[in-house]
Tab-separated table of C-alpha atoms in Angstrom:
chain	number	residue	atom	x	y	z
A	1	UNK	CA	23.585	13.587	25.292
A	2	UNK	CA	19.800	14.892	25.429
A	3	UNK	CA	19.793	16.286	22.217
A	4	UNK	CA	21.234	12.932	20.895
A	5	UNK	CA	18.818	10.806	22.648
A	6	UNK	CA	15.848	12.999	20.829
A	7	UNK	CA	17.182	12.705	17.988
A	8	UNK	CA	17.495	8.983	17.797
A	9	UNK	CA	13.671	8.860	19.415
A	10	UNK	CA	12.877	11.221	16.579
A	11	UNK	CA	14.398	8.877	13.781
A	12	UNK	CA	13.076	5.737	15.536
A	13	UNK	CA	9.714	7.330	16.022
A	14	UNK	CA	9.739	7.870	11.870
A	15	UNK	CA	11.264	4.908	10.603
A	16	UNK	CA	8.027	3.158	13.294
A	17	UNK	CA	6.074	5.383	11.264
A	18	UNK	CA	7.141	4.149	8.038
A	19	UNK	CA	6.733	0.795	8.598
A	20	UNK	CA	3.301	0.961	9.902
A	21	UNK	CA	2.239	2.784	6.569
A	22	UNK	CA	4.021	0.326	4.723
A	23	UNK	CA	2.040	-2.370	6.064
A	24	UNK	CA	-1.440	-0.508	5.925
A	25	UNK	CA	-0.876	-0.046	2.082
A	26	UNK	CA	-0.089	-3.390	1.758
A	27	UNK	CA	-2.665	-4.613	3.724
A	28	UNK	CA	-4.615	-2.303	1.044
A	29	UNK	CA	-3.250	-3.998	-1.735
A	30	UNK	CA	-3.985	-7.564	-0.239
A	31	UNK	CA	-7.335	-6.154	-0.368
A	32	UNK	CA	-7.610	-5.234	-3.575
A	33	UNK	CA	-6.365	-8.689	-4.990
A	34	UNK	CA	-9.095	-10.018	-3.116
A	35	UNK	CA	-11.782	-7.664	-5.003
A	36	UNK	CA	-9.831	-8.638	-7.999
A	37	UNK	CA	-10.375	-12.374	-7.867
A	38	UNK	CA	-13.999	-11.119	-6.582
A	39	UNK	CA	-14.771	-9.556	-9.825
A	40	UNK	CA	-12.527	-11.990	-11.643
A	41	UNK	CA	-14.814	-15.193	-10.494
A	42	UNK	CA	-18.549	-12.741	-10.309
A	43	UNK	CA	-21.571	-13.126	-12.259
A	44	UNK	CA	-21.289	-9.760	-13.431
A	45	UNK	CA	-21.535	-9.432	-17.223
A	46	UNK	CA	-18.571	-9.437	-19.066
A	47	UNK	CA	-18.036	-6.010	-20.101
A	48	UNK	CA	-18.660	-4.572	-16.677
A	49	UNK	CA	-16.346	-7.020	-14.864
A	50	UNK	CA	-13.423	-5.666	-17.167
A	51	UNK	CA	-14.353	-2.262	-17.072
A	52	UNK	CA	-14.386	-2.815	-12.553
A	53	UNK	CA	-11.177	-5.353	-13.454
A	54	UNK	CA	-9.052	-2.548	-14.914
A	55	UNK	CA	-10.151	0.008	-12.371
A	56	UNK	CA	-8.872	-2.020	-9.266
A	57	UNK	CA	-5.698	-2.667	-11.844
A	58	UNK	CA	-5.075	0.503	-12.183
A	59	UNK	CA	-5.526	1.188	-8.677
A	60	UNK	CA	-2.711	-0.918	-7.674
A	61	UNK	CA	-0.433	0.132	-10.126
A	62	UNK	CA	-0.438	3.853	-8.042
A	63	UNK	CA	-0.540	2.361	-5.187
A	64	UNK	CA	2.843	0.183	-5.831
A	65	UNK	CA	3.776	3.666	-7.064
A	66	UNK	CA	3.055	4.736	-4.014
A	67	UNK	CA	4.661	1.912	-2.294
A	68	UNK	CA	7.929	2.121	-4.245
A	69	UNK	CA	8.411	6.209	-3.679
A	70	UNK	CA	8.613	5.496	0.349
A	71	UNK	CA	12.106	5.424	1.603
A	72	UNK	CA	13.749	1.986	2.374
A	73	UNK	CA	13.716	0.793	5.960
């Protein structure tokens, strides 16, 4: 019974894991819409603000990569 109680600590433990890095890239994410809209509504001139736009877009694109590549709950 010991070695099945670790092991469901062990899974529980990872699957808590998970989830909390889920969040924090999402919480990343959130972060970079926010710098989006930022850049979006600045009064930086226009060819800078699409040159910053399409880094942060390409940004999240990896990171729903990212995202997408973590196993399922």
């Amino acid at each position: 019974m010991p070695a099945l109680l670790y092991r469901l600590t062990k899974l529980n433990v990872g699957h808590t894991v998970l989830m909390n890095m889920k969040a924090e890239l999402q919480e990343v994410m959130n972060m970079l819409r926010k710098l989006q809209g930022s850049i979006d509504f600045g009064g930086t001139p226009s060819a800078e603000r699409e040159e910053l736009a399409g880094d942060v877009s390409d940004i999240m694109d990896a990171l729903f990569e990212a995202i997408k590549k973590l196993p399922s709950d």
